[in-house]
Coordinates of C-alpha atoms and ligand atoms in Angstrom, one line a residue:
M807 CA 117.4 268.2 177.7
P808 CA 119.3 271.2 176.3
S809 CA 122.4 270.4 174.2
K810 CA 125.8 270.7 175.9
A811 CA 126.7 274.3 174.9
L812 CA 123.2 275.5 175.5
G813 CA 122.9 273.6 178.9
K814 CA 126.4 275.3 179.9
Y815 CA 125.4 278.7 178.7
L816 CA 122.0 278.5 180.5
S817 CA 123.5 277.0 183.8
H818 CA 126.5 279.7 183.9
Y819 CA 124.7 282.9 182.7
R820 CA 120.8 281.8 182.9
G821 CA 120.0 283.1 179.3
I822 CA 117.2 285.9 179.3
D823 CA 117.7 286.1 183.1
D824 CA 121.4 286.9 182.9
V825 CA 122.2 289.7 185.2
H826 CA 124.3 291.2 182.6
L827 CA 121.4 291.9 180.3
E828 CA 120.1 295.1 182.2
A829 CA 123.6 296.7 181.8
F830 CA 123.6 295.8 178.1
R831 CA 120.1 297.2 177.5
L832 CA 121.0 300.3 179.4
I833 CA 124.1 300.8 177.3
K834 CA 122.2 300.5 174.1
S835 CA 119.4 302.9 175.2
K836 CA 122.0 305.5 176.0
F837 CA 124.7 305.1 173.4
K838 CA 125.0 304.3 169.8
V839 CA 126.3 300.8 169.7
E840 CA 126.0 298.4 166.8
S841 CA 129.3 296.3 166.8
V842 CA 130.6 294.9 169.7
L843 CA 133.9 293.0 170.6
Y844 CA 133.9 290.7 173.4
A845 CA 137.5 289.5 174.2
G846 CA 137.8 286.5 176.7
S847 CA 134.1 285.7 176.3
W848 CA 133.9 282.0 176.8
I849 CA 130.3 281.1 176.0
H850 CA 128.8 284.2 177.2
L851 CA 126.7 284.9 174.4
T852 CA 124.3 287.2 176.0
P853 CA 125.5 290.6 174.4
S854 CA 123.8 289.0 171.3
L855 CA 120.5 289.2 172.9
V856 CA 120.9 293.2 172.7
F857 CA 123.4 294.0 170.1
P858 CA 123.3 293.3 166.5
Y859 CA 126.9 292.4 165.5
V860 CA 129.2 290.9 168.2
V861 CA 132.5 289.3 167.5
Y862 CA 133.5 286.8 170.4
V863 CA 137.2 285.9 171.0
D864 CA 138.5 283.1 173.3
F865 CA 141.3 280.8 173.2
F866 CA 139.9 278.0 175.1
A867 CA 140.1 274.8 173.0
E868 CA 136.4 273.7 173.0
M869 CA 135.1 277.1 172.2
E870 CA 134.8 276.7 168.2
S871 CA 132.4 273.7 168.4
M872 CA 130.3 275.5 171.1
F873 CA 130.0 278.6 168.8
N874 CA 128.8 276.4 165.9
E875 CA 126.2 274.5 168.1
P876 CA 122.8 275.1 166.4
E877 CA 120.8 274.8 169.8
L878 CA 123.0 277.5 171.5
L879 CA 122.7 279.8 168.4
G880 CA 118.9 279.1 168.0
Y881 CA 118.3 280.1 171.5
I882 CA 120.2 283.5 171.2
R883 CA 118.4 284.2 167.8
N884 CA 115.0 283.2 169.1
N885 CA 115.3 285.5 172.2
S886 CA 117.3 288.3 170.3
E887 CA 115.8 291.9 171.1
T888 CA 117.6 293.3 167.9
M889 CA 115.7 294.2 165.0
K890 CA 117.6 292.1 162.6
R891 CA 118.8 288.5 162.9
P892 CA 121.9 289.1 165.2
V893 CA 125.3 288.5 163.7
I894 CA 127.5 286.3 165.8
K895 CA 131.3 285.8 164.9
F896 CA 133.7 283.8 167.0
H897 CA 137.7 283.9 166.6
K898 CA 139.3 281.1 168.5
A899 CA 142.4 283.2 169.2
D900 CA 144.7 284.7 171.8
Y901 CA 143.8 288.3 171.6
R902 CA 147.3 289.4 172.8
E903 CA 148.5 288.2 169.4
G904 CA 146.0 290.1 167.4
I905 CA 143.0 289.1 165.7
S906 CA 141.6 289.6 162.0
E907 CA 139.4 292.3 162.7
A908 CA 139.7 296.0 161.3
K909 CA 141.3 298.6 163.8
E910 CA 139.0 301.2 165.3
S911 CA 135.7 299.5 163.9
F912 CA 134.1 298.8 167.2
D913 CA 131.6 300.6 169.3
L914 CA 131.8 298.7 172.3
L915 CA 134.7 296.4 173.8
I916 CA 133.6 294.2 176.6
S917 CA 136.2 292.8 179.2
L918 CA 134.8 290.6 181.9
S919 CA 137.3 288.5 183.9
G920 CA 139.2 287.5 180.9
G921 CA 142.5 289.3 181.2
F922 CA 143.9 292.5 180.1
A923 CA 141.6 293.0 177.0
S924 CA 141.3 296.7 177.6
K925 CA 145.1 297.0 176.8
Y926 CA 145.3 294.5 173.9
C927 CA 142.1 295.2 172.0
K928 CA 142.3 298.9 172.5
P929 CA 143.2 299.3 168.8
Y930 CA 140.0 297.6 167.5
L931 CA 137.7 300.3 169.4
R932 CA 136.9 303.5 167.6
R933 CA 137.4 306.8 169.0
G934 CA 134.6 307.6 171.3
G935 CA 133.8 303.8 171.6
L936 CA 132.9 302.4 174.9
L937 CA 134.8 299.9 177.2
F938 CA 132.3 297.5 179.4
V939 CA 134.7 296.1 182.0
N940 CA 134.9 294.6 185.5
N941 CA 137.9 294.5 187.8
E942 CA 138.1 290.9 188.6
H943 CA 141.5 290.7 186.7
Y944 CA 142.3 294.2 187.3
D945 CA 141.2 295.4 184.0
A946 CA 139.1 298.3 185.0
S947 CA 142.1 299.7 187.1
I948 CA 144.3 299.2 183.9
A949 CA 141.9 301.2 181.9
Y950 CA 141.6 303.9 184.7
V951 CA 145.5 304.5 184.6
D952 CA 145.4 304.4 180.7
S953 CA 145.2 308.1 179.4
D954 CA 143.5 306.7 176.1
Y955 CA 140.5 305.8 178.4
L956 CA 138.0 308.2 180.2
L957 CA 136.0 306.8 183.1
I958 CA 132.4 307.9 182.4
G959 CA 130.3 305.8 184.5
V960 CA 130.1 303.0 187.2
F961 CA 127.5 300.4 187.4
T962 CA 126.4 300.1 191.1
H963 CA 124.4 297.2 189.7
A964 CA 123.5 296.0 186.3
G965 CA 120.5 298.5 186.1
K966 CA 122.0 301.5 187.4
L967 CA 124.8 303.5 186.0
V968 CA 126.2 306.4 188.1
E969 CA 127.7 309.1 186.1
D970 CA 128.5 311.7 188.5
K971 CA 132.1 312.5 188.2
Q972 CA 133.2 313.0 192.0
R973 CA 131.3 309.8 192.7
I974 CA 132.7 307.6 190.1
H975 CA 136.3 308.6 190.6
E976 CA 135.9 307.4 194.3
Y977 CA 136.0 303.8 193.0
F978 CA 139.6 304.2 192.0
L979 CA 140.7 305.7 195.3
T980 CA 142.9 303.3 197.5
K981 CA 141.9 302.7 201.2
N982 CA 144.6 305.5 201.9
N983 CA 142.7 307.8 199.6
Q984 CA 145.2 307.9 196.9
P985 CA 144.1 307.7 193.3
I986 CA 145.5 304.5 191.9
T987 CA 148.4 304.8 189.6
L988 CA 150.0 302.5 186.9
E989 CA 152.8 301.4 189.4
M990 CA 150.0 300.4 191.9
V991 CA 148.1 298.4 189.3
N992 CA 151.4 296.6 188.1
E993 CA 152.1 295.7 191.7
N994 CA 148.6 294.5 192.3
S995 CA 148.3 292.4 189.2
K996 CA 151.3 290.0 190.7
K997 CA 148.9 288.7 193.1
S998 CA 144.9 287.7 193.3
P999 CA 142.6 290.7 193.9
S1000 CA 142.2 289.4 197.7
K1001 CA 146.0 289.7 198.3
A1002 CA 146.5 293.1 196.4
K1003 CA 148.7 295.4 198.0
Y1004 CA 146.9 298.5 197.1
K1005 CA 143.1 297.7 197.8
L1006 CA 140.5 300.1 196.6
K1007 CA 137.9 301.8 198.9
K1008 CA 134.9 300.8 196.8
K1009 CA 134.0 298.1 194.3
A1010 CA 131.4 297.8 191.5
P1011 CA 130.3 295.1 189.5
F1012 CA 131.1 297.2 186.2
Y1013 CA 132.8 300.0 185.0
L1014 CA 132.3 302.2 181.9
F1015 CA 135.1 303.9 179.8
Q1016 CA 135.3 306.0 176.7
K1017 CA 138.2 305.9 174.5
A1018 CA 139.6 309.3 173.8
Ligands
LIG1211 C1 136.9 283.4 183.9 S1 136.5 283.2 182.1 C2 135.4 284.7 181.8 C3 134.2 284.4 180.7 C4 133.4 285.6 180.6 N1 134.0 286.6 180.2 C5 132.5 285.7 181.9 O1 132.6 287.0 182.5 O2 131.9 285.1 182.4 C6 137.9 283.8 181.2 C7 137.8 283.6 179.9 O3 138.9 284.5 179.2 C8 139.5 283.6 178.1 N2 140.9 284.4 177.9 C9 141.7 284.8 179.0 N3 142.8 285.3 178.4 C10 142.6 285.3 177.0 C11 143.4 285.6 175.9 N4 144.4 286.2 176.1 N5 142.8 285.4 174.6 C12 141.7 284.9 174.5 N6 141.0 284.5 175.5 C13 141.3 284.7 176.9 C14 139.6 282.1 178.8 O4 139.9 281.1 177.8 C15 138.4 282.2 179.3 O5 137.4 281.5 178.6

């Protein structure tokens, strides 16, 4: 029987069969990514299977004990694809209030269904660094209307990154063919995505931005 934290991680994310894994591998093969900040991570430790240095942030109460759980850490270290033993760091914190990490120090920021991390954690991402994000909490839309981020790719599935400029921008057109604006994103974010006023024409599981 796996321990509590490992059991949770495996049942939610499936460990080495995690669907995100292919996307992380693809990013690593195309870009120079060593250090990663994952804001609103819960126990999604899959990035540490691929990247050598990952800082996780979550304010959920039980997280600290989960991140200290030897079986979960052992599973990640035993299955890691990194050359060196991966460094796994955790902050129990509200990322909106700041975290004790150096500004402009991370190569990749991950924001998956964990609030507006693209906005609050942008200072920690280096210039030219990447943002891997979904749109479940509108964070991809928020990045799209932020001039500090440039959309560079859309994952049509975890293993397929589309980079064609015209095609990727279509993902941020409303059903009336208007590019989404800050006002529209603000209006949308008052409601759940299924009730959004300005629905987007196309949806992808993940988006990739670069910080200017
Ligand atoms: C729906 S879960 C998503 C977990 C994981 N990112 C995934 O995609 O499976 C959202 C997580 O984000 C965390 N979260 C949301 N807002 C946060 C904030 N401002 N600071 C830290 N953690 C936050 C919650 O505690 C929760 O664990």
